[in-house]
PDB file of C-alpha atoms in Angstrom:
ATOM      1  CA  MET A   5       0.000   0.000   0.000  1.00  0.00           C
ATOM      2  CA  ARG A   6       2.801   2.353   0.960  1.00  0.00           C
ATOM      3  CA  ALA A   7       4.627   1.557  -2.287  1.00  0.00           C
ATOM      4  CA  LEU A   8       1.431   2.207  -4.263  1.00  0.00           C
ATOM      5  CA  VAL A   9       1.002   5.613  -2.607  1.00  0.00           C
ATOM      6  CA  LYS A  10       4.642   6.443  -3.318  1.00  0.00           C
ATOM      7  CA  ALA A  11       4.321   5.331  -6.948  1.00  0.00           C
ATOM      8  CA  LEU A  12       1.293   7.580  -7.400  1.00  0.00           C
ATOM      9  CA  PHE A  13       2.278  10.668  -5.424  1.00  0.00           C
ATOM     10  CA  GLY A  14       6.025  10.522  -4.804  1.00  0.00           C
ATOM     11  CA  ASP A  15       7.278  11.983  -1.527  1.00  0.00           C
ATOM     12  CA  ALA A  16       5.797  14.945   0.361  1.00  0.00           C
ATOM     13  CA  HIS A  17       8.090  17.448  -1.381  1.00  0.00           C
ATOM     14  CA  ASN A  18       7.017  16.223  -4.823  1.00  0.00           C
ATOM     15  CA  LEU A  19       3.341  16.342  -3.882  1.00  0.00           C
ATOM     16  CA  GLY A  20       3.704  19.758  -2.232  1.00  0.00           C
ATOM     17  CA  ALA A  21       5.487  21.250  -5.248  1.00  0.00           C
ATOM     18  CA  VAL A  22       2.805  20.088  -7.672  1.00  0.00           C
ATOM     19  CA  LEU A  23      -0.087  21.160  -5.448  1.00  0.00           C
ATOM     20  CA  LEU A  24       1.508  24.581  -4.952  1.00  0.00           C
ATOM     21  CA  ALA A  25       1.942  25.015  -8.720  1.00  0.00           C
ATOM     22  CA  VAL A  26      -1.677  23.976  -9.355  1.00  0.00           C
ATOM     23  CA  LEU A  27      -3.070  26.238  -6.623  1.00  0.00           C
ATOM     24  CA  LEU A  28      -1.058  29.239  -7.845  1.00  0.00           C
ATOM     25  CA  SER A  29      -2.160  28.566 -11.425  1.00  0.00           C
ATOM     26  CA  ALA A  30      -5.800  28.279 -10.363  1.00  0.00           C
ATOM     27  CA  ALA A  31      -5.495  31.553  -8.434  1.00  0.00           C
ATOM     28  CA  LEU A  32      -3.881  33.244 -11.439  1.00  0.00           C
ATOM     29  CA  LEU A  33      -6.691  32.037 -13.694  1.00  0.00           C
ATOM     30  CA  ASP A  34      -9.133  34.025 -11.544  1.00  0.00           C
ATOM     31  CA  THR A  35      -7.324  37.288 -12.223  1.00  0.00           C
ATOM     32  CA  GLU A  36      -7.052  39.538 -15.278  1.00  0.00           C
ATOM     33  CA  ALA A  37      -3.569  38.172 -15.865  1.00  0.00           C
ATOM     34  CA  ARG A  38      -4.971  34.687 -16.595  1.00  0.00           C
ATOM     35  CA  THR A  39      -3.130  34.443 -19.922  1.00  0.00           C
ATOM     36  CA  LEU A  40       0.114  34.305 -17.920  1.00  0.00           C
ATOM     37  CA  ALA A  41      -0.876  30.970 -16.370  1.00  0.00           C
ATOM     38  CA  GLY A  42       0.517  29.104 -19.385  1.00  0.00           C
ATOM     39  CA  VAL A  43       3.916  30.689 -18.780  1.00  0.00           C
ATOM     40  CA  VAL A  44       4.007  30.851 -14.981  1.00  0.00           C
ATOM     41  CA  THR A  45       2.984  27.221 -14.365  1.00  0.00           C
ATOM     42  CA  PRO A  46       5.775  25.603 -16.438  1.00  0.00           C
ATOM     43  CA  ILE A  47       8.324  27.957 -14.847  1.00  0.00           C
ATOM     44  CA  LEU A  48       7.074  26.974 -11.377  1.00  0.00           C
ATOM     45  CA  LEU A  49       7.267  23.289 -12.245  1.00  0.00           C
ATOM     46  CA  LEU A  50      10.756  23.572 -13.691  1.00  0.00           C
ATOM     47  CA  GLY A  51      11.797  25.425 -10.543  1.00  0.00           C
ATOM     48  CA  ALA A  52      10.284  22.609  -8.506  1.00  0.00           C
ATOM     49  CA  ALA A  53      12.257  20.053 -10.537  1.00  0.00           C
ATOM     50  CA  VAL A  54      15.488  21.946  -9.821  1.00  0.00           C
ATOM     51  CA  TYR A  55      14.624  22.129  -6.110  1.00  0.00           C
ATOM     52  CA  LEU A  56      13.845  18.406  -5.966  1.00  0.00           C
ATOM     53  CA  ALA A  57      17.011  17.547  -7.900  1.00  0.00           C
ATOM     54  CA  ARG A  58      19.191  19.493  -5.456  1.00  0.00           C
ATOM     55  CA  ARG A  59      17.640  17.959  -2.316  1.00  0.00           C
TER      56      ARG A  59
ATOM     57  CA  MET B  23      -3.387  14.119 -30.038  1.00  0.00           C
ATOM     58  CA  SER B  24      -2.167  11.251 -32.226  1.00  0.00           C
ATOM     59  CA  GLY B  25      -1.537   7.848 -30.768  1.00  0.00           C
ATOM     60  CA  THR B  26       2.126   8.026 -31.775  1.00  0.00           C
ATOM     61  CA  GLY B  27       3.115  10.212 -28.821  1.00  0.00           C
ATOM     62  CA  VAL B  28       1.199   7.949 -26.449  1.00  0.00           C
ATOM     63  CA  ILE B  29       2.839   4.841 -27.917  1.00  0.00           C
ATOM     64  CA  ILE B  30       6.384   6.270 -27.761  1.00  0.00           C
ATOM     65  CA  THR B  31       5.970   7.603 -24.215  1.00  0.00           C
ATOM     66  CA  SER B  32       4.374   4.364 -22.983  1.00  0.00           C
ATOM     67  CA  PHE B  33       7.071   2.261 -24.649  1.00  0.00           C
ATOM     68  CA  LEU B  34       9.954   4.273 -23.184  1.00  0.00           C
ATOM     69  CA  THR B  35       8.447   4.424 -19.689  1.00  0.00           C
ATOM     70  CA  ALA B  36       7.746   0.709 -19.720  1.00  0.00           C
ATOM     71  CA  SER B  37      11.242  -0.119 -21.063  1.00  0.00           C
ATOM     72  CA  VAL B  38      12.947   1.555 -18.106  1.00  0.00           C
ATOM     73  CA  GLU B  39      10.699  -0.152 -15.579  1.00  0.00           C
ATOM     74  CA  TRP B  40      10.861  -3.589 -17.213  1.00  0.00           C
ATOM     75  CA  VAL B  41      14.677  -3.454 -17.311  1.00  0.00           C
ATOM     76  CA  GLU B  42      14.676  -2.948 -13.533  1.00  0.00           C
ATOM     77  CA  ALA B  43      12.088  -5.699 -13.081  1.00  0.00           C
ATOM     78  CA  PHE B  44      14.145  -8.055 -15.267  1.00  0.00           C
ATOM     79  CA  THR B  45      17.210  -7.521 -13.064  1.00  0.00           C
ATOM     80  CA  ILE B  46      15.184  -8.598 -10.012  1.00  0.00           C
ATOM     81  CA  VAL B  47      13.657 -11.648 -11.726  1.00  0.00           C
ATOM     82  CA  LEU B  48      17.068 -12.667 -13.100  1.00  0.00           C
ATOM     83  CA  ALA B  49      18.672 -12.556  -9.652  1.00  0.00           C
ATOM     84  CA  VAL B  50      15.792 -14.569  -8.195  1.00  0.00           C
ATOM     85  CA  ALA B  51      15.842 -17.042 -11.106  1.00  0.00           C
ATOM     86  CA  LEU B  52      19.512 -17.799 -10.579  1.00  0.00           C
ATOM     87  CA  ALA B  53      18.719 -18.634  -6.953  1.00  0.00           C
ATOM     88  CA  ILE B  54      15.502 -20.652  -7.257  1.00  0.00           C
ATOM     89  CA  GLY B  55      15.166 -21.420 -10.976  1.00  0.00           C
ATOM     90  CA  TRP B  56      13.446 -19.770 -13.915  1.00  0.00           C
ATOM     91  CA  ARG B  57      10.142 -21.594 -13.525  1.00  0.00           C
ATOM     92  CA  ARG B  58       9.368 -20.260 -10.054  1.00  0.00           C
ATOM     93  CA  ALA B  59      10.795 -16.796 -10.652  1.00  0.00           C
ATOM     94  CA  GLY B  60       9.011 -16.511 -14.007  1.00  0.00           C
ATOM     95  CA  THR B  61       5.701 -17.652 -12.510  1.00  0.00           C
ATOM     96  CA  ALA B  62       5.990 -15.024  -9.756  1.00  0.00           C
ATOM     97  CA  GLY B  63       6.768 -12.329 -12.343  1.00  0.00           C
ATOM     98  CA  LEU B  64       3.890 -13.462 -14.539  1.00  0.00           C
ATOM     99  CA  ALA B  65       1.478 -13.368 -11.592  1.00  0.00           C
ATOM    100  CA  ALA B  66       2.521  -9.770 -10.904  1.00  0.00           C
ATOM    101  CA  LEU B  67       2.002  -8.872 -14.587  1.00  0.00           C
ATOM    102  CA  MET B  68      -1.484 -10.385 -14.504  1.00  0.00           C
ATOM    103  CA  LEU B  69      -2.328  -8.357 -11.405  1.00  0.00           C
ATOM    104  CA  LEU B  70      -1.077  -5.228 -13.195  1.00  0.00           C
ATOM    105  CA  ALA B  71      -3.281  -6.024 -16.202  1.00  0.00           C
ATOM    106  CA  VAL B  72      -6.315  -6.326 -13.894  1.00  0.00           C
ATOM    107  CA  LEU B  73      -5.343  -3.045 -12.212  1.00  0.00           C
ATOM    108  CA  ALA B  74      -5.033  -1.340 -15.625  1.00  0.00           C
ATOM    109  CA  ALA B  75      -8.481  -2.531 -16.706  1.00  0.00           C
ATOM    110  CA  PHE B  76      -9.962  -1.544 -13.334  1.00  0.00           C
ATOM    111  CA  GLY B  77      -8.225   1.864 -13.359  1.00  0.00           C
ATOM    112  CA  ALA B  78      -9.360   2.695 -16.891  1.00  0.00           C
ATOM    113  CA  GLY B  79     -12.908   1.611 -16.051  1.00  0.00           C
ATOM    114  CA  ALA B  80     -12.957   3.636 -12.811  1.00  0.00           C
ATOM    115  CA  ILE B  81     -11.753   6.801 -14.550  1.00  0.00           C
ATOM    116  CA  ASN B  82     -14.226   6.393 -17.405  1.00  0.00           C
ATOM    117  CA  ALA B  83     -17.004   5.938 -14.841  1.00  0.00           C
ATOM    118  CA  ILE B  84     -16.374   9.438 -13.448  1.00  0.00           C
ATOM    119  CA  GLY B  85     -18.153  10.825 -16.494  1.00  0.00           C
ATOM    120  CA  ASN B  86     -17.245  14.505 -16.073  1.00  0.00           C
ATOM    121  CA  LEU B  87     -14.510  15.090 -18.657  1.00  0.00           C
ATOM    122  CA  ARG B  88     -12.991  18.101 -16.901  1.00  0.00           C
ATOM    123  CA  ILE B  89     -12.619  16.222 -13.625  1.00  0.00           C
ATOM    124  CA  VAL B  90     -11.055  13.280 -15.471  1.00  0.00           C
ATOM    125  CA  GLN B  91      -8.673  15.655 -17.271  1.00  0.00           C
ATOM    126  CA  PHE B  92      -7.724  17.351 -13.981  1.00  0.00           C
ATOM    127  CA  VAL B  93      -7.101  14.102 -12.104  1.00  0.00           C
ATOM    128  CA  ILE B  94      -5.053  12.620 -14.937  1.00  0.00           C
ATOM    129  CA  GLY B  95      -3.130  15.863 -15.446  1.00  0.00           C
ATOM    130  CA  LEU B  96      -2.314  16.045 -11.737  1.00  0.00           C
ATOM    131  CA  PHE B  97      -1.001  12.484 -11.612  1.00  0.00           C
ATOM    132  CA  LEU B  98       1.070  13.011 -14.749  1.00  0.00           C
ATOM    133  CA  MET B  99       2.603  16.161 -13.244  1.00  0.00           C
ATOM    134  CA  LEU B 100       3.447  14.249 -10.045  1.00  0.00           C
ATOM    135  CA  PHE B 101       5.033  11.456 -12.054  1.00  0.00           C
ATOM    136  CA  GLY B 102       6.792  13.637 -14.636  1.00  0.00           C
ATOM    137  CA  LEU B 103       8.227  16.016 -12.032  1.00  0.00           C
ATOM    138  CA  ARG B 104       9.674  13.098 -10.087  1.00  0.00           C
ATOM    139  CA  TRP B 105      11.365  11.583 -13.121  1.00  0.00           C
ATOM    140  CA  LEU B 106      12.659  14.916 -14.433  1.00  0.00           C
ATOM    141  CA  ALA B 107      14.104  15.880 -11.027  1.00  0.00           C
ATOM    142  CA  LYS B 108      15.742  12.468 -10.678  1.00  0.00           C
ATOM    143  CA  ALA B 109      17.214  12.651 -14.194  1.00  0.00           C
ATOM    144  CA  ILE B 110      18.550  16.174 -13.551  1.00  0.00           C
ATOM    145  CA  ALA B 111      20.115  15.089 -10.241  1.00  0.00           C
ATOM    146  CA  ARG B 112      21.766  12.074 -11.860  1.00  0.00           C
ATOM    147  CA  GLY B 113      22.790  13.965 -15.003  1.00  0.00           C
ATOM    148  CA  ALA B 114      24.445  16.679 -12.908  1.00  0.00           C
ATOM    149  CA  GLY B 115      26.239  14.156 -10.732  1.00  0.00           C
ATOM    150  CA  ILE B 116      24.322  15.081  -7.554  1.00  0.00           C
ATOM    151  CA  LYS B 117      23.046  11.515  -7.329  1.00  0.00           C
ATOM    152  CA  LYS B 118      24.680   8.344  -8.576  1.00  0.00           C
ATOM    153  CA  LEU B 119      23.454   6.915 -11.858  1.00  0.00           C
ATOM    154  CA  HIS B 120      21.271   3.841 -11.515  1.00  0.00           C
ATOM    155  CA  ASP B 121      23.525   0.808 -11.934  1.00  0.00           C
ATOM    156  CA  GLU B 122      21.790  -2.432 -12.923  1.00  0.00           C
ATOM    157  CA  LEU B 123      24.941  -4.496 -12.327  1.00  0.00           C
ATOM    158  CA  ALA B 124      25.285  -3.128  -8.786  1.00  0.00           C
ATOM    159  CA  GLU B 125      21.574  -3.741  -8.130  1.00  0.00           C
ATOM    160  CA  PHE B 126      21.949  -7.273  -9.446  1.00  0.00           C
ATOM    161  CA  ALA B 127      25.050  -7.941  -7.330  1.00  0.00           C
ATOM    162  CA  ALA B 128      23.361  -6.590  -4.189  1.00  0.00           C
ATOM    163  CA  LEU B 129      20.237  -8.673  -4.721  1.00  0.00           C
ATOM    164  CA  SER B 130      22.172 -11.809  -5.678  1.00  0.00           C
ATOM    165  CA  GLY B 131      24.124 -11.589  -2.428  1.00  0.00           C
ATOM    166  CA  SER B 132      20.968 -11.064  -0.389  1.00  0.00           C
ATOM    167  CA  ALA B 133      20.237 -13.663   2.278  1.00  0.00           C
ATOM    168  CA  ALA B 134      16.517 -13.433   1.439  1.00  0.00           C
ATOM    169  CA  LEU B 135      17.096 -15.379  -1.791  1.00  0.00           C
ATOM    170  CA  ALA B 136      18.245 -18.414   0.175  1.00  0.00           C
ATOM    171  CA  GLU B 137      14.660 -19.193   1.113  1.00  0.00           C
ATOM    172  CA  THR B 138      12.389 -20.154  -1.793  1.00  0.00           C
ATOM    173  CA  ARG B 139       9.230 -18.522  -0.475  1.00  0.00           C
ATOM    174  CA  SER B 140      10.841 -15.148   0.197  1.00  0.00           C
ATOM    175  CA  ALA B 141      12.636 -15.293  -3.182  1.00  0.00           C
ATOM    176  CA  ILE B 142       9.291 -15.839  -4.955  1.00  0.00           C
ATOM    177  CA  LEU B 143       7.865 -12.895  -3.016  1.00  0.00           C
ATOM    178  CA  ILE B 144      10.816 -10.701  -4.046  1.00  0.00           C
ATOM    179  CA  ALA B 145      10.237 -11.515  -7.742  1.00  0.00           C
ATOM    180  CA  PHE B 146       6.492 -10.889  -7.453  1.00  0.00           C
ATOM    181  CA  GLN B 147       6.866  -7.653  -5.495  1.00  0.00           C
ATOM    182  CA  GLY B 148       9.706  -6.415  -7.729  1.00  0.00           C
ATOM    183  CA  VAL B 149       7.711  -6.788 -10.942  1.00  0.00           C
ATOM    184  CA  LEU B 150       4.590  -5.342  -9.287  1.00  0.00           C
ATOM    185  CA  MET B 151       6.363  -2.269  -7.905  1.00  0.00           C
ATOM    186  CA  GLU B 152       8.242  -1.525 -11.134  1.00  0.00           C
ATOM    187  CA  GLY B 153       5.045  -2.085 -13.108  1.00  0.00           C
ATOM    188  CA  LEU B 154       2.972   0.362 -11.063  1.00  0.00           C
ATOM    189  CA  GLU B 155       4.416   3.343 -12.917  1.00  0.00           C
ATOM    190  CA  VAL B 156       3.753   1.594 -16.230  1.00  0.00           C
ATOM    191  CA  TRP B 157       0.177   1.058 -15.054  1.00  0.00           C
ATOM    192  CA  LEU B 158      -0.158   4.758 -14.210  1.00  0.00           C
ATOM    193  CA  ILE B 159       1.100   5.870 -17.628  1.00  0.00           C
ATOM    194  CA  VAL B 160      -1.006   3.364 -19.583  1.00  0.00           C
ATOM    195  CA  VAL B 161      -4.179   4.341 -17.743  1.00  0.00           C
ATOM    196  CA  ALA B 162      -3.557   8.106 -17.650  1.00  0.00           C
ATOM    197  CA  LEU B 163      -2.313   8.622 -21.209  1.00  0.00           C
ATOM    198  CA  GLY B 164      -4.575   5.966 -22.660  1.00  0.00           C
ATOM    199  CA  VAL B 165      -7.841   7.120 -21.123  1.00  0.00           C
ATOM    200  CA  GLN B 166      -7.219  10.823 -21.727  1.00  0.00           C
ATOM    201  CA  THR B 167      -6.399  10.342 -25.416  1.00  0.00           C
ATOM    202  CA  GLY B 168      -8.672   7.377 -26.121  1.00  0.00           C
ATOM    203  CA  HIS B 169      -5.644   5.185 -26.898  1.00  0.00           C
ATOM    204  CA  THR B 170      -5.678   2.838 -23.905  1.00  0.00           C
ATOM    205  CA  LEU B 171      -5.124  -0.259 -26.040  1.00  0.00           C
ATOM    206  CA  ASP B 172      -2.253   1.423 -27.918  1.00  0.00           C
ATOM    207  CA  ALA B 173      -0.613   2.413 -24.630  1.00  0.00           C
ATOM    208  CA  ALA B 174      -1.089  -1.088 -23.212  1.00  0.00           C
ATOM    209  CA  GLY B 175       0.241  -2.617 -26.450  1.00  0.00           C
ATOM    210  CA  ALA B 176       3.326  -0.378 -26.326  1.00  0.00           C
ATOM    211  CA  SER B 177       4.072  -1.413 -22.740  1.00  0.00           C
ATOM    212  CA  ILE B 178       3.685  -5.088 -23.683  1.00  0.00           C
ATOM    213  CA  ALA B 179       5.979  -4.549 -26.690  1.00  0.00           C
ATOM    214  CA  ALA B 180       8.548  -3.023 -24.323  1.00  0.00           C
ATOM    215  CA  LEU B 181       8.209  -6.054 -22.051  1.00  0.00           C
ATOM    216  CA  VAL B 182       8.794  -8.425 -24.975  1.00  0.00           C
ATOM    217  CA  ALA B 183      11.804  -6.382 -26.158  1.00  0.00           C
ATOM    218  CA  VAL B 184      13.373  -6.363 -22.681  1.00  0.00           C
ATOM    219  CA  MET B 185      12.711 -10.086 -22.202  1.00  0.00           C
ATOM    220  CA  ALA B 186      14.222 -10.896 -25.607  1.00  0.00           C
ATOM    221  CA  ALA B 187      17.303  -8.758 -24.965  1.00  0.00           C
ATOM    222  CA  GLY B 188      17.660 -10.222 -21.464  1.00  0.00           C
ATOM    223  CA  ALA B 189      17.291 -13.783 -22.727  1.00  0.00           C
ATOM    224  CA  ALA B 190      19.907 -13.167 -25.399  1.00  0.00           C
ATOM    225  CA  LEU B 191      22.383 -11.565 -23.008  1.00  0.00           C
ATOM    226  CA  ARG B 192      21.576 -13.697 -19.961  1.00  0.00           C
ATOM    227  CA  ALA B 193      22.702 -10.749 -17.833  1.00  0.00           C
ATOM    228  CA  PRO B 194      21.286  -7.503 -16.429  1.00  0.00           C
ATOM    229  CA  LEU B 195      20.615  -4.937 -19.166  1.00  0.00           C
ATOM    230  CA  ALA B 196      23.198  -2.480 -17.891  1.00  0.00           C
ATOM    231  CA  LYS B 197      23.735  -0.607 -21.171  1.00  0.00           C
ATOM    232  CA  VAL B 198      20.234   0.810 -21.501  1.00  0.00           C
ATOM    233  CA  PRO B 199      20.630   4.627 -21.274  1.00  0.00           C
ATOM    234  CA  GLU B 200      18.190   4.773 -18.399  1.00  0.00           C
ATOM    235  CA  ASN B 201      18.840   8.348 -17.312  1.00  0.00           C
ATOM    236  CA  THR B 202      18.444   9.741 -20.825  1.00  0.00           C
ATOM    237  CA  ILE B 203      15.144   7.879 -21.225  1.00  0.00           C
ATOM    238  CA  LYS B 204      13.984   9.061 -17.791  1.00  0.00           C
ATOM    239  CA  PHE B 205      14.853  12.638 -18.734  1.00  0.00           C
ATOM    240  CA  LEU B 206      12.927  12.470 -22.031  1.00  0.00           C
ATOM    241  CA  VAL B 207       9.913  10.719 -20.514  1.00  0.00           C
ATOM    242  CA  GLY B 208       9.919  13.116 -17.559  1.00  0.00           C
ATOM    243  CA  CYS B 209       9.773  16.114 -19.941  1.00  0.00           C
ATOM    244  CA  ALA B 210       7.027  14.493 -22.048  1.00  0.00           C
ATOM    245  CA  ILE B 211       4.872  13.445 -19.081  1.00  0.00           C
ATOM    246  CA  LEU B 212       5.287  16.790 -17.325  1.00  0.00           C
ATOM    247  CA  GLY B 213       4.283  18.471 -20.609  1.00  0.00           C
ATOM    248  CA  PHE B 214       1.136  16.329 -20.902  1.00  0.00           C
ATOM    249  CA  GLY B 215       0.301  16.955 -17.240  1.00  0.00           C
ATOM    250  CA  THR B 216       0.734  20.741 -17.441  1.00  0.00           C
ATOM    251  CA  PHE B 217      -1.270  20.956 -20.671  1.00  0.00           C
ATOM    252  CA  TRP B 218      -4.241  18.945 -19.428  1.00  0.00           C
ATOM    253  CA  THR B 219      -4.319  20.331 -15.876  1.00  0.00           C
ATOM    254  CA  LEU B 220      -4.491  23.943 -17.043  1.00  0.00           C
ATOM    255  CA  ALA B 221      -7.005  23.039 -19.767  1.00  0.00           C
ATOM    256  CA  SER B 222      -9.202  21.368 -17.141  1.00  0.00           C
ATOM    257  CA  LEU B 223      -9.085  24.579 -15.069  1.00  0.00           C
ATOM    258  CA  GLY B 224     -10.515  26.489 -18.030  1.00  0.00           C
ATOM    259  CA  TYR B 225      -7.290  27.816 -19.553  1.00  0.00           C
ATOM    260  CA  ALA B 226      -7.339  28.111 -23.342  1.00  0.00           C
ATOM    261  CA  TRP B 227      -3.811  27.557 -24.615  1.00  0.00           C
ATOM    262  CA  PRO B 228      -3.091  30.462 -27.032  1.00  0.00           C
ATOM    263  CA  ILE B 229      -1.384  28.211 -29.587  1.00  0.00           C
ATOM    264  CA  GLY B 230      -3.758  25.282 -29.114  1.00  0.00           C
ATOM    265  CA  ASP B 231      -2.288  21.770 -29.335  1.00  0.00           C
ATOM    266  CA  TYR B 232       1.089  23.202 -30.364  1.00  0.00           C
ATOM    267  CA  ALA B 233       1.492  24.148 -26.706  1.00  0.00           C
ATOM    268  CA  LEU B 234       2.132  20.482 -25.908  1.00  0.00           C
ATOM    269  CA  PRO B 235       5.438  20.104 -27.822  1.00  0.00           C
ATOM    270  CA  ALA B 236       6.352  23.647 -26.739  1.00  0.00           C
ATOM    271  CA  LEU B 237       5.941  22.635 -23.074  1.00  0.00           C
ATOM    272  CA  MET B 238       7.995  19.474 -23.580  1.00  0.00           C
ATOM    273  CA  GLY B 239      10.702  21.511 -25.319  1.00  0.00           C
ATOM    274  CA  PHE B 240      10.692  24.054 -22.507  1.00  0.00           C
ATOM    275  CA  TYR B 241      11.178  21.373 -19.853  1.00  0.00           C
ATOM    276  CA  ALA B 242      13.890  19.677 -21.914  1.00  0.00           C
ATOM    277  CA  ALA B 243      15.791  22.934 -22.532  1.00  0.00           C
ATOM    278  CA  GLY B 244      15.387  24.006 -18.909  1.00  0.00           C
ATOM    279  CA  GLY B 245      16.443  20.584 -17.663  1.00  0.00           C
ATOM    280  CA  LEU B 246      19.552  20.478 -19.838  1.00  0.00           C
ATOM    281  CA  LEU B 247      20.503  24.001 -18.787  1.00  0.00           C
ATOM    282  CA  THR B 248      20.048  23.050 -15.140  1.00  0.00           C
ATOM    283  CA  ILE B 249      22.212  19.950 -15.580  1.00  0.00           C
ATOM    284  CA  ARG B 250      24.934  22.127 -17.099  1.00  0.00           C
ATOM    285  CA  LEU B 251      24.711  24.686 -14.286  1.00  0.00           C
ATOM    286  CA  LEU B 252      24.633  22.117 -11.484  1.00  0.00           C
ATOM    287  CA  SER B 253      27.130  19.714 -13.032  1.00  0.00           C
ATOM    288  CA  ARG B 254      29.854  18.421 -10.791  1.00  0.00           C
ATOM    289  CA  PRO B 255      33.228  17.428 -12.242  1.00  0.00           C
ATOM    290  CA  GLU B 256      32.553  13.735 -11.811  1.00  0.00           C
ATOM    291  CA  ALA B 257      29.216  13.947 -13.662  1.00  0.00           C
ATOM    292  CA  ILE B 258      29.035  11.737 -16.703  1.00  0.00           C
ATOM    293  CA  VAL B 259      28.589  13.879 -19.805  1.00  0.00           C
ATOM    294  CA  GLY B 260      25.755  12.880 -22.089  1.00  0.00           C
ATOM    295  CA  GLN B 261      23.797  10.917 -19.527  1.00  0.00           C
ATOM    296  CA  ALA B 262      20.781  13.235 -19.738  1.00  0.00           C
TER     297      ALA B 262
END
């Protein structure tokens, strides 16, 4: 069960990074700057990948 | 989206996982024989096939396309981010590259293989655990694009290819460029995940479907740049 959860979600840092990116994107989509979501989200995710790689 | 991208991504993902599963089954087979180890591996594959059918059915039963797209996109982002980060860390020399020969040596020397029952369990669990990520990709990519059978077929083709190569070599498949494949698949999966998650939240991509390869290219370029910036002297050039 634990291995299944890990295979689906990864560790807490991985899950947190993705949820943060999704929440920020969703918040951005509710503003007038919604067109930026397509640029901001990939940058956030790449930043998360760098953070996770350096851990 | 055409089935080609789904097939290639599923094949590459499955190849990496099956190579690792083969190493485990090989080590077990040398301890307790091919028949028992192979049966344990086959049982795990059958369980994965049931899980894939169940997963695809469960997602299709949700009905609301936007919810399905969001859930699938989220899981693909979780999966893609993990693989991309791992490939960057290994490519830059922060983490050691995965070594099938070392894994094989460690498992072969394990005391657990001395007992038949625990060896069978190791083979079963090894194939099941490595196959879970294949299951995730087949279900997520397949259901979202309507190419579930293509994705499943590609993962089975990868299994056959790995088995054939392993049978010919009779050794762990240590020369498969695992980190490069992980890097490419990580970029592709993260691209799919980003594209579908934002679309499910109501975002209209300005360049339509062309955003998908653009996202993959962005992650690949960013990943390669990061590897270059973080590279340590002992990092192996060309591994990602």
